Short mmCIF file of C-alpha atoms and ligand atoms in Angstrom, two decimals:
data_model
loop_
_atom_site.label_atom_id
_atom_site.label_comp_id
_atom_site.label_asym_id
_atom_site.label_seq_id
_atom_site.Cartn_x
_atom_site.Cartn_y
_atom_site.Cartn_z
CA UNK A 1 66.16 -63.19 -118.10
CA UNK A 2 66.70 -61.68 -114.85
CA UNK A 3 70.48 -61.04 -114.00
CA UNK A 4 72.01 -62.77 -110.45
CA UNK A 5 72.94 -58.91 -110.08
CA UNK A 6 75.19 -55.91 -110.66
CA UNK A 7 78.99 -54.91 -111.31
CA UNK A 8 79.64 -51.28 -111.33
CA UNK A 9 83.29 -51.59 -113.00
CA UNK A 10 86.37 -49.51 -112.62
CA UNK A 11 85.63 -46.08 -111.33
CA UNK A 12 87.96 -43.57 -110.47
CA UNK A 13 87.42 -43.78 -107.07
CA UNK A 14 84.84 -46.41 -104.93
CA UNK A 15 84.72 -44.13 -101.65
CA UNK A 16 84.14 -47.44 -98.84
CA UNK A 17 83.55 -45.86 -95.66
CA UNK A 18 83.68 -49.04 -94.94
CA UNK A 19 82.60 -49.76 -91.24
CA UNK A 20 79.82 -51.88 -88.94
CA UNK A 21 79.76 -49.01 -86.49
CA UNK A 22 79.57 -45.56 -86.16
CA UNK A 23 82.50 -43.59 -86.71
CA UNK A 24 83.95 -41.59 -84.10
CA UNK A 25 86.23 -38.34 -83.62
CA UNK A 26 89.56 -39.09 -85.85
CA UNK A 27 88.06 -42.17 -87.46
CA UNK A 28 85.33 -39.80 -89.35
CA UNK A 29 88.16 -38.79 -91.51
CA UNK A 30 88.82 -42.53 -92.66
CA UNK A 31 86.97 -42.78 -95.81
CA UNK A 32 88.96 -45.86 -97.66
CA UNK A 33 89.64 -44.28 -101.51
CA UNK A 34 89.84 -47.24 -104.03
CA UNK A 35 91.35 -46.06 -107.19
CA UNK A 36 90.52 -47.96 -109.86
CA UNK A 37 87.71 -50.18 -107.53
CA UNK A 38 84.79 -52.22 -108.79
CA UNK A 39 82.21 -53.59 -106.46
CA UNK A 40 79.80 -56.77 -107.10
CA UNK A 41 76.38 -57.04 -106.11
CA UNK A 42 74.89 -60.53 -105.48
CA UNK A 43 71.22 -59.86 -105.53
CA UNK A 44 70.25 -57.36 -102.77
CA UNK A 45 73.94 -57.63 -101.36
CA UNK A 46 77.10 -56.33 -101.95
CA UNK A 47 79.33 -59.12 -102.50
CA UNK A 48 82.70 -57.71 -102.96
CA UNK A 49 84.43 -54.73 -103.19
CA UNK A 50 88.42 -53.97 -104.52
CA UNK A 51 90.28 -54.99 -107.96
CA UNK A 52 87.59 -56.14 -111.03
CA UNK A 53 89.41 -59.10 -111.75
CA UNK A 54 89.92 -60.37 -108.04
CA UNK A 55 86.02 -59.78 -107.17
CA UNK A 56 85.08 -61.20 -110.40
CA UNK A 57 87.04 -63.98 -110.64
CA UNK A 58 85.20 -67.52 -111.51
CA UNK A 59 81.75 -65.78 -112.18
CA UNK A 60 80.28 -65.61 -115.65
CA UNK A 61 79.85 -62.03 -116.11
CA UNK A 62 76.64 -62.64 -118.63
CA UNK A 63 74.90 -63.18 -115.92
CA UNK A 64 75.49 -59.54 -114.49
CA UNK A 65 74.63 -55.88 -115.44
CA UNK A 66 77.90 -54.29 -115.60
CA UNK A 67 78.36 -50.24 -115.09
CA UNK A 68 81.21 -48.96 -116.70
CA UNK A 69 82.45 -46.11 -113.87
CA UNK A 70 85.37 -44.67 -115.55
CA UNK A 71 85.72 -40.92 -114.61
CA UNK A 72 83.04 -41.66 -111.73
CA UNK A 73 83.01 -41.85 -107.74
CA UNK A 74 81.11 -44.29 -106.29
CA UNK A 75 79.70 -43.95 -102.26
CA UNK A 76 77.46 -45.65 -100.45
CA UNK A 77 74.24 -44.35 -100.62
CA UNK A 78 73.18 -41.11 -98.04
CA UNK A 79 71.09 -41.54 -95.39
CA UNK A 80 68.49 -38.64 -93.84
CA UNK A 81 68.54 -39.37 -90.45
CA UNK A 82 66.24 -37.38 -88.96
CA UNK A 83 62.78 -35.49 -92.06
CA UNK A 84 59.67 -34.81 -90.73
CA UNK A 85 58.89 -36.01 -93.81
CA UNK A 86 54.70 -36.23 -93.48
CA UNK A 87 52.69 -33.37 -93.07
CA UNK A 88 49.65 -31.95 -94.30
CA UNK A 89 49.95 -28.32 -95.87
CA UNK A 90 52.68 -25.42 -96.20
CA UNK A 91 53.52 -22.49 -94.65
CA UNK A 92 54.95 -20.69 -97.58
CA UNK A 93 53.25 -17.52 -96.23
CA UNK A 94 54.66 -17.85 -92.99
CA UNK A 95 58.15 -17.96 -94.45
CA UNK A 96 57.48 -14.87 -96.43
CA UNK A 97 56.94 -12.98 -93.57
CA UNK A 98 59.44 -13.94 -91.48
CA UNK A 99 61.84 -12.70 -94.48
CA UNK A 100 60.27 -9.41 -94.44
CA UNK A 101 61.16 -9.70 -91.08
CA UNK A 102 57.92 -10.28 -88.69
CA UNK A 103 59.34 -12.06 -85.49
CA UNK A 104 57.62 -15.22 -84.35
CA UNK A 105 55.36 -13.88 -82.02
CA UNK A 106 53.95 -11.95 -84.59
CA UNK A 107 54.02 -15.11 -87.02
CA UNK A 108 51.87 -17.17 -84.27
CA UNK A 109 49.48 -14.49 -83.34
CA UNK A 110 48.44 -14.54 -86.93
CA UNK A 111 48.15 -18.65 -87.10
CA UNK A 112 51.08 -19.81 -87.82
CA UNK A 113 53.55 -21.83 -86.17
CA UNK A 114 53.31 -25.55 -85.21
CA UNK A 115 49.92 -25.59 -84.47
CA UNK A 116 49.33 -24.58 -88.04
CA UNK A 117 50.75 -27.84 -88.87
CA UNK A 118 49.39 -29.54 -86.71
CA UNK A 119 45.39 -28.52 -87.92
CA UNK A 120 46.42 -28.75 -91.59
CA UNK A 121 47.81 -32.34 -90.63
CA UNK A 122 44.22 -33.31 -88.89
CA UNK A 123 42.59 -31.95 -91.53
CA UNK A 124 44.27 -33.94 -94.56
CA UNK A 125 43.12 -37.19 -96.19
CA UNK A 126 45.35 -40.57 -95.67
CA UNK A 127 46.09 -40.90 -99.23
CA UNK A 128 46.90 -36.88 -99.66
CA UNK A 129 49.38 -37.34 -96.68
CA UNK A 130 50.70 -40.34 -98.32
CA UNK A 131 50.93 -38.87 -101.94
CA UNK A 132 52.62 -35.41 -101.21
CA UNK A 133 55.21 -37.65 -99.25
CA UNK A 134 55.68 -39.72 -102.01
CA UNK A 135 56.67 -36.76 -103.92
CA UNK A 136 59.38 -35.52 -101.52
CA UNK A 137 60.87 -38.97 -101.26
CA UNK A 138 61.25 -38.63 -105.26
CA UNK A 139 63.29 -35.01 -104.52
CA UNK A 140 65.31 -36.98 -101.84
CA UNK A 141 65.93 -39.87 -104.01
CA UNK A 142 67.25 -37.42 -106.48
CA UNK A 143 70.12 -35.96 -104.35
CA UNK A 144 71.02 -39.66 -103.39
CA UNK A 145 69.40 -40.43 -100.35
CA UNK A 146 68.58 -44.25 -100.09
CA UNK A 147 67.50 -44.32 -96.45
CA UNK A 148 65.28 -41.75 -94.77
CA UNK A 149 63.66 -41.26 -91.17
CA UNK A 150 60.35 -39.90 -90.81
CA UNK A 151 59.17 -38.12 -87.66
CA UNK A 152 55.23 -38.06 -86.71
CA UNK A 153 54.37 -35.15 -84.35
CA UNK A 154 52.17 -32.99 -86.29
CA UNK A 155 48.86 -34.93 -85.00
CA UNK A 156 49.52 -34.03 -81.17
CA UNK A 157 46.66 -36.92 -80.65
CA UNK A 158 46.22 -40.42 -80.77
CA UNK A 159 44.25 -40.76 -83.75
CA UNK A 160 45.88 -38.33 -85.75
CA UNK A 161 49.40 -39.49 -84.78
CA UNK A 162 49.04 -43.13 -85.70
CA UNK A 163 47.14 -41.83 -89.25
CA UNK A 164 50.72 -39.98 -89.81
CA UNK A 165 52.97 -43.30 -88.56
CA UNK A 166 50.38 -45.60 -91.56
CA UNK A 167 51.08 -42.87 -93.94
CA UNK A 168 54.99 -43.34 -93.39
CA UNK A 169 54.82 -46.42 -93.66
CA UNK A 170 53.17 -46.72 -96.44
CA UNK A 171 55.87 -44.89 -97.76
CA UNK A 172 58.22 -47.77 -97.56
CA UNK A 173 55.52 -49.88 -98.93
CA UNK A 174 55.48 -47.94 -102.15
CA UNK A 175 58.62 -46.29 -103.10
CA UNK A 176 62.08 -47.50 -103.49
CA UNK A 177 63.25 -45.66 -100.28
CA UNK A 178 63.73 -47.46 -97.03
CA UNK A 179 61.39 -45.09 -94.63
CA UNK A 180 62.32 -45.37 -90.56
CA UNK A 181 59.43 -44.14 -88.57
CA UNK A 182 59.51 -42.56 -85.65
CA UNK A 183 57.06 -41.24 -83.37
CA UNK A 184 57.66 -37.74 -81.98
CA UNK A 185 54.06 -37.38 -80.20
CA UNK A 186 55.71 -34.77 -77.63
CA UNK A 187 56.03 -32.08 -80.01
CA UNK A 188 54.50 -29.25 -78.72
CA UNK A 189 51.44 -29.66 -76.37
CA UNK A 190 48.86 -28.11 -77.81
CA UNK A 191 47.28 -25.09 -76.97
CA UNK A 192 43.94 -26.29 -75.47
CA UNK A 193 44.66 -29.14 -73.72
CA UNK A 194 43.81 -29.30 -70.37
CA UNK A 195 46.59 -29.60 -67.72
CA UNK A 196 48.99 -28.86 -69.89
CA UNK A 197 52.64 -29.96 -70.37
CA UNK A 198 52.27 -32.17 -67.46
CA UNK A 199 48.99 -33.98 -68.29
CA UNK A 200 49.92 -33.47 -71.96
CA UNK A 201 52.72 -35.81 -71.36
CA UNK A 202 51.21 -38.01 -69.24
CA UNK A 203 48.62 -38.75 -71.82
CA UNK A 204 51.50 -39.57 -74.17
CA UNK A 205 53.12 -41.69 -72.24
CA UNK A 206 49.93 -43.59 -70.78
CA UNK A 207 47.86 -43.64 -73.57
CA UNK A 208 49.48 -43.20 -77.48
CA UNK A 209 53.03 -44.66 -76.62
CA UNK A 210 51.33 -48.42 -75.95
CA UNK A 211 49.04 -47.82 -78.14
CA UNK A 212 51.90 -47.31 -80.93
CA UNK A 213 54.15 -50.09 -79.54
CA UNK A 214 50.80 -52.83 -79.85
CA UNK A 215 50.10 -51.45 -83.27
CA UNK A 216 53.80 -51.29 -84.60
CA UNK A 217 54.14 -47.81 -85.96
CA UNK A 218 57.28 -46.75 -85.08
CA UNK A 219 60.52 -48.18 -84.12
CA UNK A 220 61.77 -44.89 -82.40
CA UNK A 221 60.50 -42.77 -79.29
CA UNK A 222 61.76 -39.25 -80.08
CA UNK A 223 60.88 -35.78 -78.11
CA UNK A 224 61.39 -32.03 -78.47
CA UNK A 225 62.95 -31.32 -75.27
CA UNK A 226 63.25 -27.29 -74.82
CA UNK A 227 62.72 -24.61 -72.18
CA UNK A 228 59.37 -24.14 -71.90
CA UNK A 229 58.19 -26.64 -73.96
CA UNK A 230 59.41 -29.95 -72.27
CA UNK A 231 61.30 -29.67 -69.64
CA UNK A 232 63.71 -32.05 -68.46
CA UNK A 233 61.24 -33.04 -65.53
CA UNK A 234 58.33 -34.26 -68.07
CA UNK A 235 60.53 -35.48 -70.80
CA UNK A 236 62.16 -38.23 -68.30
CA UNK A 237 58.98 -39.24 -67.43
CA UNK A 238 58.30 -39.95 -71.51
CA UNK A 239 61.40 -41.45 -71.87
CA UNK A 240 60.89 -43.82 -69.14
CA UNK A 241 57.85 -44.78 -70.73
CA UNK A 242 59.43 -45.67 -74.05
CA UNK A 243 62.14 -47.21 -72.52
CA UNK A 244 59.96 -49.54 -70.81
CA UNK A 245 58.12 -50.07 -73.85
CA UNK A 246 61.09 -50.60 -75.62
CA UNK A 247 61.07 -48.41 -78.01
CA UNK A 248 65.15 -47.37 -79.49
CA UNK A 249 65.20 -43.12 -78.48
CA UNK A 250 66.55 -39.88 -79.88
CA UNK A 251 65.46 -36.46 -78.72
CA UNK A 252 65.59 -33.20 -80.01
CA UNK A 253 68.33 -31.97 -77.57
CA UNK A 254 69.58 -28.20 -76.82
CA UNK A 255 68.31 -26.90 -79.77
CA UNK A 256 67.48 -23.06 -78.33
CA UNK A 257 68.57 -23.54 -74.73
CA UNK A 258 71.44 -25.25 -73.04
CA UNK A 259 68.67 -27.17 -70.85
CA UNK A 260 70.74 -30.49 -70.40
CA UNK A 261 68.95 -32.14 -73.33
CA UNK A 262 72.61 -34.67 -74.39
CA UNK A 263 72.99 -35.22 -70.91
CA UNK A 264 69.52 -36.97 -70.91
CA UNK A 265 69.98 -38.80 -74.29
CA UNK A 266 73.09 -40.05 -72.48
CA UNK A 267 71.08 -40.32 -69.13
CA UNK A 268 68.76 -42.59 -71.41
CA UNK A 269 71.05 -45.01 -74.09
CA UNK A 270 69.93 -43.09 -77.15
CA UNK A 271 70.84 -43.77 -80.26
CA UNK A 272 71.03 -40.15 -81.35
CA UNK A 273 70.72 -36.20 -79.48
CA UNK A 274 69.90 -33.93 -82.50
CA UNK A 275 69.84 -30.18 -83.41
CA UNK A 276 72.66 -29.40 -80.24
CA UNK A 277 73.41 -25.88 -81.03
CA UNK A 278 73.39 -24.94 -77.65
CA UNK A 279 75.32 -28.38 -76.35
CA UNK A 280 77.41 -27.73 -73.14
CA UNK A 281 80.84 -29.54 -73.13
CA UNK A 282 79.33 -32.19 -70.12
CA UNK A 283 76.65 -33.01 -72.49
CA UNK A 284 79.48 -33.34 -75.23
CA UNK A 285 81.85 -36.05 -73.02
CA UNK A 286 78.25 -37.59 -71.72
CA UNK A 287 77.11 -38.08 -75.16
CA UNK A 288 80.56 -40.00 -75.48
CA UNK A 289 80.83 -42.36 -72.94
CA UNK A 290 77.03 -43.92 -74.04
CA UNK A 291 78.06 -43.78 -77.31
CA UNK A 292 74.85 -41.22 -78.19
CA UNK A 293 75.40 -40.15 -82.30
CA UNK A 294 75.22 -36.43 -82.35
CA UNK A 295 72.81 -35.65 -85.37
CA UNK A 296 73.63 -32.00 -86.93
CA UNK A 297 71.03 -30.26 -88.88
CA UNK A 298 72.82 -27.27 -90.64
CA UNK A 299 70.01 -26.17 -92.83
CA UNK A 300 67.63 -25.76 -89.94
CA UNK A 301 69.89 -23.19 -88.50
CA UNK A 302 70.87 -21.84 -91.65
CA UNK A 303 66.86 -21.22 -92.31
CA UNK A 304 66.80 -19.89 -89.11
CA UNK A 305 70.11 -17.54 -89.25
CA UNK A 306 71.42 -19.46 -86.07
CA UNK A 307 74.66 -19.78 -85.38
CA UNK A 308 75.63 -23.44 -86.55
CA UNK A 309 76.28 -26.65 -84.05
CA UNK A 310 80.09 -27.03 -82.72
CA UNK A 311 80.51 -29.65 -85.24
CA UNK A 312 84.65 -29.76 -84.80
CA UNK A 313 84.65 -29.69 -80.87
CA UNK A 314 82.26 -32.74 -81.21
CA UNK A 315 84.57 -34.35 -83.23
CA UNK A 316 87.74 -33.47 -81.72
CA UNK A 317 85.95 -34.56 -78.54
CA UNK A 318 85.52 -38.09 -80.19
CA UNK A 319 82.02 -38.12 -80.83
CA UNK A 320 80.28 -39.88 -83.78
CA UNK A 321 78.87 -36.89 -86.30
CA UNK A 322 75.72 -37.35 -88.12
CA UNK A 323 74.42 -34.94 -90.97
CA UNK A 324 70.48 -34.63 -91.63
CA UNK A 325 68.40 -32.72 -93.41
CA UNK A 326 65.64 -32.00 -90.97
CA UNK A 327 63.08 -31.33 -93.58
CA UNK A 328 60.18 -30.04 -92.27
CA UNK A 329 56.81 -27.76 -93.35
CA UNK A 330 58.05 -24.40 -90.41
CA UNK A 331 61.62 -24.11 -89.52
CA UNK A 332 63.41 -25.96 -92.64
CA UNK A 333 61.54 -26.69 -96.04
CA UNK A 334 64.58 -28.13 -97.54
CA UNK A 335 65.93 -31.90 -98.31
CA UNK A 336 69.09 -30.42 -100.07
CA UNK A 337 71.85 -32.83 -99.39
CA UNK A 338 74.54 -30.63 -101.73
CA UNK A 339 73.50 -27.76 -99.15
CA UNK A 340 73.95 -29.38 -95.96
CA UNK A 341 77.93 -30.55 -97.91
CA UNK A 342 78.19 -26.47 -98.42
CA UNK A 343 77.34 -25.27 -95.34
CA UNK A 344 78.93 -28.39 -92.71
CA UNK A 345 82.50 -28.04 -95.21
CA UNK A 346 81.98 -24.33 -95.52
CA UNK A 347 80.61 -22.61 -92.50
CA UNK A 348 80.95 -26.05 -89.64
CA UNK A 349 84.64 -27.03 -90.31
CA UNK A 350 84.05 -30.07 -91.02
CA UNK A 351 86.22 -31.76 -94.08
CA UNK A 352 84.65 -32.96 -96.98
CA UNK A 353 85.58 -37.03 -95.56
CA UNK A 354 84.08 -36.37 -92.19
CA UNK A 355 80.67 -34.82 -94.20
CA UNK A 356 80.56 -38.30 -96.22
CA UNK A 357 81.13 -40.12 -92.93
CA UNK A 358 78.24 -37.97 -91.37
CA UNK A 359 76.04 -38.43 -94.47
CA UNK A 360 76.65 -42.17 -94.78
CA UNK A 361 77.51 -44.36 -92.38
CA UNK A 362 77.07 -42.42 -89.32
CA UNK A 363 73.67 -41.33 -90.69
CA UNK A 364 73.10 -44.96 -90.62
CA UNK A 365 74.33 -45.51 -86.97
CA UNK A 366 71.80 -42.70 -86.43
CA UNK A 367 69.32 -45.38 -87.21
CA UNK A 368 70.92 -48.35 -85.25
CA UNK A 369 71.75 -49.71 -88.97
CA UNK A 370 75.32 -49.32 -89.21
CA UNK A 371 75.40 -52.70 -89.69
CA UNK A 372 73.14 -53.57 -92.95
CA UNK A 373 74.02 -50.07 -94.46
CA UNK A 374 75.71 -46.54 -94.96
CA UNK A 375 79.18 -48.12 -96.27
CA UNK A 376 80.58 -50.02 -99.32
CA UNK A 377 81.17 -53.81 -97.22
CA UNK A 378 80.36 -57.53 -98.03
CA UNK A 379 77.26 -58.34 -96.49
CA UNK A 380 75.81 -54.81 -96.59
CA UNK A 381 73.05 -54.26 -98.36
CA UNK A 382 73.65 -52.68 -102.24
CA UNK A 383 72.91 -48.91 -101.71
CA UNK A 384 75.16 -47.21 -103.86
CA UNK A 385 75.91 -43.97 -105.48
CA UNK A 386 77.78 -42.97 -109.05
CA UNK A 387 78.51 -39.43 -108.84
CA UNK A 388 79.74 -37.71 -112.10
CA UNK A 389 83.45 -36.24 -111.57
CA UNK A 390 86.82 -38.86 -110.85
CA UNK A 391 87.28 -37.87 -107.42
CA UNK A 392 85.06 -37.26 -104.01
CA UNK A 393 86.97 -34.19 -103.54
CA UNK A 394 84.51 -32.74 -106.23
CA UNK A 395 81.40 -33.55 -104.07
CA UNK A 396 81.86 -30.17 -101.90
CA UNK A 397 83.79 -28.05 -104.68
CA UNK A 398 80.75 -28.71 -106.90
CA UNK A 399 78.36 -26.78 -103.71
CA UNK A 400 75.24 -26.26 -104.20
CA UNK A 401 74.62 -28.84 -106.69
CA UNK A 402 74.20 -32.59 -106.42
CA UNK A 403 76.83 -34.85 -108.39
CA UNK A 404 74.62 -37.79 -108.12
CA UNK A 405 74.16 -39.48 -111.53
CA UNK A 406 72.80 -42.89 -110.57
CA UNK A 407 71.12 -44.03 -107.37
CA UNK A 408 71.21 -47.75 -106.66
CA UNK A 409 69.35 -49.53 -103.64
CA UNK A 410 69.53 -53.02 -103.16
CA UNK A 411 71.61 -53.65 -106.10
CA UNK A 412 68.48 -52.14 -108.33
CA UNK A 413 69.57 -48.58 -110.46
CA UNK A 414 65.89 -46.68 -108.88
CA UNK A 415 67.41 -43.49 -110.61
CA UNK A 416 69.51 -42.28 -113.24
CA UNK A 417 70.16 -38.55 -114.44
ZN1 LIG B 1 63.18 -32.24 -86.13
#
């Protein structure tokens, strides 16, 4: 017989975050320790949360799995706010070169690049696109992620950009994960298009974005705003068009050049500005006063050997902090959650309460979903973690290596170790 649902019983610690928006600046570090907590699962829903005996009382507990958590942590799930997560191909080769130390000039002359991406990503098969992202949602899964965004932007044309939005969506269809799509059409403009980043954009916004609204592919509008790429001038003119279309935004902001990227997410109501190495401090208070979630991707810049985004001046300047993983076939092959905890605790000065802030529920803010998940409430939905160790302290001192033992979404175990 099928069980009304789940009671994962005395743990060491049940790490809450608890929260129905994002956290900002000095709140990050409030991360609500339970000792001894249990939490109940109704169903699909976490029901209650604190002392076993007050959040079981008056239920017949035959009618529940019950976890026994004793030397165990329990979070709420992570979520990876921001994957490119379909794509057809690899550029392991590319990779290897730039090691050996070929500069990316040199790396584009011979193929590679974007555009590389982009061709393999014509080229594939539905169902190849589909089953290789299957895959990487497994490796996700694995390191506790229970949420994950995925980015289109590797078609660069109508047909082939709406063939990557089915593909993640069929995603969600078919795996345990909850996929987020977003369309990221402005990407790069490609190389022989007529006009280009002017008409390039205009075709975007004129032709795929209603296209994609009518169809349903994507909740999100997203661009890579850069120098020489797209400029502030052309990007506003994309965002307008989402905006009209309504379509929620985030952009790929002041990532190589302090171009004003924040200000415009700010400019624009979006939900999140990511990358921001290069933020200036008006982009930093801008980003405040709309309430735009800074989204950090340290293993991008670790990849790349850039210096790392200001992580503490955002947060000292009261700005919500997301952590992603940015996983993507060029710049950052990597969905390592226990290396983006290394490098943010290590190398960002972050603290290991703000990372689990970033990771959960501010992840989930990322994705204008801070209010069905990313924290241990009533009424959220029943993503949870059991991490081996008694305490969350050993989540960063264990770096490089994920303490994630059990993986539950909507109340339902989906992994175990
Ligand atoms: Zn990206």
């Amino acid at each position: 017989m099928n069980k009304k649902g789940l009671i994962i019983k005395e743990a060491s610690q049940v790490v809450t975050v608890s929260g129905f928006e994002s956290k900002k600046g000095a709140e990050m570090q409030e991360i609500g320790v339970i000792p001894g907590g249990s939490v109940l699962v109704e169903g699909e829903t976490i029901a209650g949360v604190g002392d076993f005996d007050d959040i079981t009382r008056g239920l017949r507990l035959e009618d529940y799995d019950i976890i026994e958590a004793g030397g165990k942590t329990v979070t709420p799930g992570f979520v990876d706010s921001h994957t490119h997560v379909i794509f057809g191909g690899y550029r392991a080769d590319e990779y290897n070169w730039r090691l050996r130390g070929d500069s990316y000039v040199q790396i584009m002359a011979r193929g590679g690049g974007i555009i590389k991406s982009v061709t393999q990503t014509r080229e594939a098969g539905y169902e190849d696109l589909v089953a290789a992202g299957l895959r990487r949602l497994d490796s996700m899964m694995r390191f506790g992620v229970t949420t994950v965004e995925g980015k289109s932007g590797y078609g660069l044309d109508l047909e082939t950009e709406m063939k990557q939005l089915r593909a993640t969506r069929a995603l969600g269809d078919r795996h345990p994960l909850e996929v987020v799509a977003t369309f990221l059409g402005p990407h790069a403009v490609p190389k022989d298009f007529e006009g280009g980043e002017m008409a390039f954009i205009r075709y975007m916004a004129e032709e795929v974005l209603p296209v994609i609204k009518k169809e349903n592919l994507a909740e999100f509008a997203d661009i890579f705003t850069e120098k020489n790429i797209f400029e502030l001038a052309s990007s506003r003119i994309y965002l307008e068009a989402a905006r009209a279309l309504g379509f929620k935004i985030k952009m790929h902001a002041d990532e190589i050049h302090p171009l004003g990227g924040a200000e415009l997410a700010a400019e624009f109501g979006a939900v999140s500005a990511d990358h921001l190495l290069k933020v200036s401090d008006e982009g930093i208070a801008k980003m405040r006063e709309n309430k735009v979630v800074a989204t950090l991707l340290p293993l991008t810049a670790f990849s790349l050997k850039a210096d790392y985004a200001r992580a503490r001046d955002m947060i000292d300047g009261g700005l919500a902090v997301a952590l992603a993983t940015d996983m993507n076939p060029g710049s950052c092959f990597s969905e390592s959650i226990p290396l983006i905890i290394a490098l943010s605790t290590l190398y960002m000065g972050m603290t290991p309460e703000e990372t689990l802030t970033a990771l959960t529920l501010n992840g989930a803010a990322a994705l204008d979903r801070s209010h069905i998940i990313g924290s241990i409430d009533p009424g959220k939905q029943g993503d949870l973690l059991i991490h081996e160790f008694d305490s969350y302290e050993f989540i960063p001192y264990h770096f490089g290596v994920s303490t994630v033992e059990t993986v539950i979404k909507k109340g339902r175990i989906i992994y175990q170790r």
